[in-house]
Amino acid sequence: MYLSKLFIPLLKETPSEAKIKSHQLMLRAGMVKQSSTGIYSWLPLGFKIMKKIEQIVREEQNKIGAQELLMPTIQSAEIWKESGRYDEYGEEMLRIKDRQGKEMLYGPTNEELITEIFRSSVKSYKSLPQLLYHIQWKFRDELRPRFGVMRCKEFFMKDAYSFDLNDDEAKKSYNKMFFAYLNTFKRLGLTAIPMEADTGPIGGDLSHEFVILAETGESQIYSDKRIFDIDINKHDNSDGSIKELRKKYDEFYAVTDDKFKKEDFEKKVKKENQLITKGIEVGHIFYFGDKYSKPLDCSVDLQDGKKVNVKMGSYGIGVSRLVGAIIEAKFNNNIMKWPFSVSPFDIAIIPSLQKNDKSNYLKAEKVYKFLVKNKIDVLFDDTNEHLSAKFKKFDLIGIPYQIILGSKSTEDKFEFKEINGKTENLSSEEIKNKLLNKRNFN
Ligand code: ATP
Ligand code: MG
């Protein structure tokens, strides 16, 4: 892609309404544009990053055997009346009527709808377990939308639902998701800590919030520092290995404010291991048994002819919130650096232009064409700006690698720079191999 052709409305000034770094940068880098309070349009750069995050989330769901489907954004109020949540949900729910006067709503979550799908098509215990998910827009009329895409009214969420025959089986599904979440956040370059949490309006008795540390987070967290040393790479996705991993996490105190008890914290965590800080919730998983399957009469026939309500869990990841959350976690010294796995481009090529001398530009274009031919996603800065202005722009966009064609480049070796990192001189072939390796690793 040529930079001159990219639709990227950069802002010179930081908009005053943006209070935190991620919101400021997303507006300045032309990633999103507010369309009304808490509702955003995703412009090409932001959209591309969000789609990459979505794809990683999808791959990790598929790896544990979850199957993707797509439910609509608009739901009928009826099923919510059946579960009893239509009144309970309050003003966060956007309620609408169609032209027949039928009560509808813009889904804030999908427990009811997936249960309705399940009950009408699954009759026998033999069809269990099932793990289904979709990645779809949600709407919650938040009282105070703020911090850009971090807390907005319309947001993009992955939500998964598990269906099992009994508690033991259901806990295995829960643990699988727990494992998938840790891997997902790791691939996004984040260390997310599962913290015991309250279940809130979703209900149930077992729940973890996945939280990443950030000063600007809205969750207050209390944890044992040693939880950060757990190595998930030592575990595979067999039930036994995942159970062991859950046990390791359970050994260390880690809770958000709703569950915090000072006496417990001080008793369980030595002073030198205590960590009290802020975090951003990027995912939340719940096990709630038959909370929905009972009122919605979702059951399966057992071998002996008896019926049993299926045991369910639900599992959310804030895909659009993650775009902001990654910025909050990775931003450093006014320079943005995307993890390679979600970077909007693999690399940027920046030629230094001298008056009446097109040689750097021509060399750069040759490298560009070579990399594109090798399926590398390159942003080529073909503008006439001064090099320092170009660098400022690329610090804002945050593509992790740059090729700079200036005084340090020779005929066939080019300055290859990692943002916030080292510089080396490499040939086009070496650059290609480096990036392809990096991609395989991710
Ligand atoms: P929060 O406590 O932040 O309000 P929640 O507990 O209400 O979130 P869940 O129902 O657990 O949210 O939703 C799953 C995930 O969706 C959350 O972990 C979060 O990442 C994301 N999410 C929830 N509400 C919003 C929102 N208003 N804007 C953006 N993302 C959101
Ligand atoms: Mg939550």
Short mmCIF file of C-alpha atoms in Angstrom, two decimals, residues 82-401:
data_model
loop_
_atom_site.label_atom_id
_atom_site.label_comp_id
_atom_site.label_asym_id
_atom_site.label_seq_id
_atom_site.Cartn_x
_atom_site.Cartn_y
_atom_site.Cartn_z
CA GLU A 82 -38.80 -16.10 29.62
CA SER A 83 -35.47 -15.86 31.42
CA GLY A 84 -36.65 -12.97 33.58
CA ARG A 85 -33.89 -10.64 32.43
CA TYR A 86 -36.02 -8.32 30.30
CA ASP A 87 -36.95 -6.23 33.32
CA GLU A 88 -33.78 -6.95 35.28
CA TYR A 89 -31.39 -5.61 32.66
CA GLY A 90 -32.58 -2.04 33.10
CA GLU A 91 -31.64 0.98 31.05
CA GLU A 92 -28.49 -0.51 29.60
CA MET A 93 -30.67 -2.43 27.17
CA LEU A 94 -31.65 -0.64 23.99
CA ARG A 95 -35.29 -1.53 23.41
CA ILE A 96 -36.94 -1.12 20.01
CA LYS A 97 -40.26 -1.91 18.37
CA ASP A 98 -40.74 -3.12 14.83
CA ARG A 99 -43.59 -1.85 12.61
CA GLN A 100 -45.98 -4.44 14.03
CA GLY A 101 -45.26 -3.12 17.49
CA LYS A 102 -43.35 -6.25 18.42
CA GLU A 103 -40.84 -5.69 21.21
CA MET A 104 -37.27 -6.18 20.10
CA LEU A 105 -33.88 -5.26 21.50
CA TYR A 106 -30.29 -4.79 20.38
CA GLY A 107 -28.47 -7.68 22.05
CA PRO A 108 -26.17 -6.75 24.96
CA THR A 109 -25.23 -10.46 25.27
CA ASN A 110 -26.64 -13.75 23.95
CA GLU A 111 -27.34 -16.29 26.70
CA GLU A 112 -31.07 -16.36 25.95
CA LEU A 113 -30.76 -16.54 22.17
CA ILE A 114 -28.20 -19.33 22.13
CA THR A 115 -30.27 -21.30 24.68
CA GLU A 116 -33.30 -20.89 22.43
CA ILE A 117 -31.32 -22.18 19.43
CA PHE A 118 -30.01 -25.08 21.45
CA ARG A 119 -33.32 -26.18 22.99
CA SER A 120 -35.07 -26.29 19.66
CA SER A 121 -32.47 -28.47 17.99
CA VAL A 122 -30.76 -30.67 20.58
CA LYS A 123 -32.75 -33.39 22.29
CA SER A 124 -30.35 -36.10 23.39
CA TYR A 125 -27.48 -36.29 25.85
CA LYS A 126 -25.51 -37.84 22.99
CA SER A 127 -25.15 -34.41 21.37
CA LEU A 128 -23.28 -33.01 24.37
CA PRO A 129 -20.85 -31.41 25.00
CA GLN A 130 -21.13 -28.43 22.66
CA LEU A 131 -19.11 -25.25 22.53
CA LEU A 132 -20.47 -22.51 20.26
CA TYR A 133 -19.36 -18.93 19.71
CA HIS A 134 -19.89 -15.89 17.58
CA ILE A 135 -18.14 -12.58 17.10
CA GLN A 136 -20.73 -9.88 16.79
CA TRP A 137 -21.57 -6.28 17.70
CA LYS A 138 -23.23 -5.72 21.06
CA PHE A 139 -25.06 -2.70 22.39
CA ARG A 140 -25.17 -1.57 26.00
CA ASP A 141 -26.47 1.88 26.73
CA GLU A 142 -23.68 2.58 29.22
CA LEU A 143 -24.37 5.32 31.74
CA ARG A 144 -20.96 6.91 31.19
CA PRO A 145 -19.35 5.88 27.92
CA ARG A 146 -15.72 6.98 28.07
CA PHE A 147 -12.12 6.28 27.10
CA GLY A 148 -12.98 5.82 23.43
CA VAL A 149 -13.44 2.21 22.40
CA MET A 150 -12.73 0.96 25.92
CA ARG A 151 -16.17 1.71 27.26
CA CYS A 152 -18.58 2.47 24.51
CA LYS A 153 -22.18 1.71 23.74
CA GLU A 154 -21.64 -0.32 20.61
CA PHE A 155 -18.74 -2.74 20.81
CA PHE A 156 -17.45 -5.88 19.12
CA MET A 157 -17.39 -8.97 21.31
CA LYS A 158 -16.61 -12.64 21.02
CA ASP A 159 -19.06 -14.56 23.12
CA ALA A 160 -19.00 -18.33 23.51
CA TYR A 161 -21.43 -20.66 25.23
CA SER A 162 -20.86 -24.17 26.57
CA PHE A 163 -23.47 -26.92 26.99
CA ASP A 164 -22.73 -29.95 29.15
CA LEU A 165 -24.50 -32.79 30.85
CA ASN A 166 -23.28 -32.28 34.40
CA ASP A 167 -21.15 -30.03 36.60
CA ASP A 168 -17.95 -32.01 36.14
CA GLU A 169 -18.15 -31.92 32.36
CA ALA A 170 -19.12 -28.25 32.44
CA LYS A 171 -16.07 -27.41 34.49
CA LYS A 172 -13.90 -29.08 31.86
CA SER A 173 -15.42 -26.76 29.26
CA TYR A 174 -14.81 -23.81 31.56
CA ASN A 175 -11.18 -24.82 31.96
CA LYS A 176 -10.72 -25.20 28.21
CA MET A 177 -11.88 -21.64 27.74
CA PHE A 178 -9.64 -20.49 30.57
CA PHE A 179 -6.74 -22.04 28.66
CA ALA A 180 -7.83 -20.58 25.30
CA TYR A 181 -8.04 -17.12 26.87
CA LEU A 182 -4.52 -17.25 28.26
CA ASN A 183 -3.20 -18.27 24.84
CA THR A 184 -5.24 -15.66 23.01
CA PHE A 185 -3.95 -12.79 25.14
CA LYS A 186 -0.41 -14.09 24.91
CA ARG A 187 -0.57 -14.04 21.10
CA LEU A 188 -1.77 -10.46 21.35
CA GLY A 189 1.40 -9.61 23.25
CA LEU A 190 -0.43 -9.20 26.55
CA THR A 191 -0.09 -10.74 29.98
CA ALA A 192 -3.64 -11.18 31.16
CA ILE A 193 -4.22 -12.45 34.67
CA PRO A 194 -7.35 -14.43 35.48
CA MET A 195 -8.91 -12.99 38.61
CA GLU A 196 -11.74 -14.35 40.67
CA ALA A 197 -14.73 -12.18 40.00
CA ASP A 198 -18.34 -11.55 40.80
CA THR A 199 -20.79 -12.82 38.25
CA GLY A 200 -22.96 -9.67 38.02
CA PRO A 201 -26.07 -9.73 35.81
CA ILE A 202 -24.91 -12.88 33.98
CA GLY A 203 -25.25 -14.85 37.25
CA GLY A 204 -23.74 -18.13 38.45
CA ASP A 205 -21.12 -19.19 40.95
CA LEU A 206 -17.80 -19.49 39.15
CA SER A 207 -16.23 -16.64 37.25
CA HIS A 208 -12.90 -15.16 36.22
CA GLU A 209 -12.10 -11.80 34.77
CA PHE A 210 -9.00 -11.59 32.59
CA VAL A 211 -7.25 -8.36 33.39
CA ILE A 212 -4.17 -6.67 31.97
CA LEU A 213 -2.25 -4.19 34.06
CA ALA A 214 -2.62 -0.54 33.07
CA GLU A 215 -2.68 2.68 35.07
CA THR A 216 -5.76 3.81 33.18
CA GLY A 217 -7.74 0.64 33.85
CA GLU A 218 -11.10 0.86 35.55
CA SER A 219 -10.69 -2.30 37.64
CA GLN A 220 -8.90 -2.13 40.96
CA ILE A 221 -6.87 -5.30 41.39
CA TYR A 222 -5.21 -7.02 44.31
CA SER A 223 -2.88 -9.88 43.59
CA ASP A 224 0.09 -11.96 44.48
CA LYS A 225 2.90 -10.88 42.15
CA ARG A 226 4.07 -14.46 41.69
CA ILE A 227 1.03 -15.17 39.54
CA PHE A 228 2.88 -13.43 36.69
CA ASP A 229 5.56 -16.12 36.70
CA ILE A 230 3.24 -18.97 35.72
CA ASP A 231 4.38 -20.33 32.37
CA ILE A 232 1.43 -21.41 30.23
CA ASN A 233 3.76 -22.90 27.61
CA LYS A 234 4.34 -25.81 29.94
CA HIS A 235 0.73 -26.91 29.37
CA ASP A 236 -1.09 -28.47 26.46
CA ASN A 237 -4.81 -28.57 25.84
CA SER A 238 -5.51 -31.98 27.38
CA ASP A 239 -8.02 -31.89 30.26
CA GLY A 240 -5.39 -33.03 32.77
CA SER A 241 -2.80 -30.46 31.81
CA ILE A 242 -5.33 -27.63 31.82
CA LYS A 243 -6.61 -28.69 35.25
CA GLU A 244 -3.08 -28.48 36.59
CA LEU A 245 -2.72 -25.01 35.11
CA ARG A 246 -5.96 -23.86 36.75
CA LYS A 247 -4.64 -25.19 40.04
CA LYS A 248 -1.47 -23.12 39.69
CA TYR A 249 -3.51 -19.97 39.19
CA ASP A 250 -5.80 -20.86 42.09
CA GLU A 251 -2.79 -21.00 44.40
CA PHE A 252 -2.20 -17.28 44.10
CA TYR A 253 -4.48 -14.57 45.37
CA ALA A 254 -5.81 -12.39 42.52
CA VAL A 255 -9.13 -10.58 42.74
CA THR A 256 -10.84 -7.43 41.53
CA ASP A 257 -12.46 -4.97 43.94
CA ASP A 258 -15.83 -6.74 44.23
CA LYS A 259 -14.18 -9.80 45.76
CA PHE A 260 -11.48 -8.02 47.74
CA LYS A 261 -11.26 -8.62 51.50
CA LYS A 262 -8.41 -6.88 53.28
CA GLU A 263 -7.98 -9.59 55.94
CA ASP A 264 -7.77 -12.34 53.30
CA PHE A 265 -5.28 -10.42 51.20
CA GLU A 266 -2.98 -9.68 54.11
CA LYS A 267 -3.22 -13.21 55.44
CA LYS A 268 -2.63 -14.96 52.12
CA VAL A 269 -0.04 -12.69 50.50
CA LYS A 270 3.26 -11.69 52.10
CA LYS A 271 3.90 -7.96 52.05
CA GLU A 272 6.71 -8.22 49.46
CA ASN A 273 4.44 -10.12 47.04
CA GLN A 274 1.45 -7.81 47.31
CA LEU A 275 0.45 -5.99 44.15
CA ILE A 276 -2.29 -3.38 44.29
CA THR A 277 -2.86 -1.63 41.01
CA LYS A 278 -5.29 -0.92 38.18
CA GLY A 279 -6.19 -3.11 35.27
CA ILE A 280 -8.33 -3.37 32.17
CA GLU A 281 -10.81 -6.20 31.89
CA VAL A 282 -10.37 -7.77 28.46
CA GLY A 283 -12.31 -10.97 28.99
CA HIS A 284 -14.74 -12.54 31.40
CA ILE A 285 -15.85 -16.16 31.78
CA PHE A 286 -18.79 -17.53 33.76
CA TYR A 287 -20.14 -20.88 34.81
CA PHE A 288 -23.79 -20.67 35.78
CA GLY A 289 -25.20 -24.22 35.50
CA ASP A 290 -28.91 -24.17 34.73
CA LYS A 291 -29.58 -20.48 35.37
CA TYR A 292 -30.88 -20.06 31.80
CA SER A 293 -31.59 -23.63 30.77
CA LYS A 294 -34.14 -24.00 33.57
CA PRO A 295 -36.44 -21.03 32.92
CA LEU A 296 -36.03 -21.49 29.17
CA ASP A 297 -36.68 -25.21 29.50
CA CYS A 298 -33.59 -26.35 27.65
CA SER A 299 -33.08 -30.01 28.43
CA VAL A 300 -31.84 -33.27 26.94
CA ASP A 301 -33.09 -36.83 27.32
CA LEU A 302 -30.88 -39.16 29.30
CA GLN A 303 -30.33 -42.82 28.55
CA ASP A 304 -32.98 -43.86 31.10
CA GLY A 305 -35.58 -41.52 29.58
CA LYS A 306 -35.33 -38.83 32.26
CA LYS A 307 -34.78 -35.21 31.26
CA VAL A 308 -32.05 -32.96 32.57
CA ASN A 309 -31.43 -29.24 32.10
CA VAL A 310 -28.14 -28.66 30.35
CA LYS A 311 -25.34 -26.99 32.30
CA MET A 312 -24.11 -23.82 30.69
CA GLY A 313 -21.28 -21.32 30.81
CA SER A 314 -20.61 -18.13 28.85
CA TYR A 315 -17.33 -16.59 27.83
CA GLY A 316 -16.71 -13.06 26.53
CA ILE A 317 -13.76 -11.25 25.01
CA GLY A 318 -13.92 -7.53 24.24
CA VAL A 319 -12.44 -7.56 20.73
CA SER A 320 -12.89 -3.82 20.09
CA ARG A 321 -11.82 -2.91 23.66
CA LEU A 322 -8.61 -4.87 23.06
CA VAL A 323 -7.51 -2.40 20.38
CA GLY A 324 -7.40 0.32 23.04
CA ALA A 325 -6.13 -2.03 25.73
CA ILE A 326 -3.11 -3.07 23.63
CA ILE A 327 -2.22 0.59 23.13
CA GLU A 328 -2.47 1.24 26.87
CA ALA A 329 -0.19 -1.70 27.56
CA LYS A 330 2.37 -1.04 24.81
CA PHE A 331 2.62 2.71 24.53
CA ASN A 332 6.02 4.04 25.46
CA ASN A 333 7.46 7.54 25.41
CA ASN A 334 5.09 8.94 22.81
CA ILE A 335 5.89 6.06 20.50
CA MET A 336 3.41 3.39 19.62
CA LYS A 337 4.48 -0.13 18.75
CA TRP A 338 1.97 -2.78 17.75
CA PRO A 339 2.77 -6.41 18.50
CA PHE A 340 3.65 -7.95 15.13
CA SER A 341 0.63 -10.28 15.37
CA VAL A 342 -1.85 -7.40 15.09
CA SER A 343 0.18 -4.67 13.43
CA PRO A 344 -1.71 -2.92 10.62
CA PHE A 345 1.25 -3.58 8.28
CA ASP A 346 4.23 -5.92 8.60
CA ILE A 347 6.71 -3.22 7.76
CA ALA A 348 7.05 0.38 6.56
CA ILE A 349 9.47 1.55 3.88
CA ILE A 350 10.65 5.11 4.33
CA PRO A 351 12.93 6.65 1.68
CA SER A 352 14.82 9.82 2.51
CA LEU A 353 14.30 12.14 -0.44
CA GLN A 354 17.02 14.46 -1.70
CA LYS A 355 16.29 17.27 -4.13
CA ASN A 356 16.59 16.17 -7.76
CA ASP A 357 17.75 12.75 -6.71
CA LYS A 358 15.22 9.96 -6.98
CA SER A 359 17.67 7.15 -6.29
CA ASN A 360 16.47 6.40 -2.74
CA TYR A 361 12.87 6.45 -3.89
CA LEU A 362 13.57 4.06 -6.76
CA LYS A 363 15.55 1.72 -4.54
CA ALA A 364 12.74 1.79 -1.99
CA GLU A 365 10.15 1.00 -4.60
CA LYS A 366 12.18 -1.97 -5.76
CA VAL A 367 12.34 -3.35 -2.22
CA TYR A 368 8.62 -2.64 -1.85
CA LYS A 369 7.73 -4.62 -4.96
CA PHE A 370 9.95 -7.51 -3.93
CA LEU A 371 8.35 -7.77 -0.47
CA VAL A 372 4.80 -7.43 -1.79
CA LYS A 373 5.51 -10.22 -4.29
CA ASN A 374 6.48 -12.34 -1.29
CA LYS A 375 3.14 -11.66 0.41
CA ILE A 376 4.46 -9.23 2.96
CA ASP A 377 2.11 -6.41 3.88
CA VAL A 378 4.09 -3.22 3.35
CA LEU A 379 3.27 0.44 3.78
CA PHE A 380 5.43 2.47 1.41
CA ASP A 381 5.87 6.13 2.28
CA ASP A 382 5.77 7.73 -1.16
CA THR A 383 5.07 11.23 0.17
CA ASN A 384 7.48 14.18 -0.24
CA GLU A 385 7.66 15.04 3.40
CA HIS A 386 10.86 15.66 5.24
CA LEU A 387 12.34 12.58 6.93
CA SER A 388 11.75 13.92 10.45
CA ALA A 389 8.04 14.50 9.70
CA LYS A 390 7.84 10.98 8.31
CA PHE A 391 9.36 9.51 11.44
CA LYS A 392 6.87 11.36 13.63
CA LYS A 393 4.04 9.92 11.61
CA PHE A 394 5.37 6.39 11.84
CA ASP A 395 5.90 6.71 15.60
CA LEU A 396 2.19 7.43 15.75
CA ILE A 397 1.08 4.60 13.46
CA GLY A 398 3.30 2.13 15.29
CA ILE A 399 4.28 -0.38 12.60
CA PRO A 400 6.96 -2.37 14.44
CA TYR A 401 9.55 -2.55 11.61
#
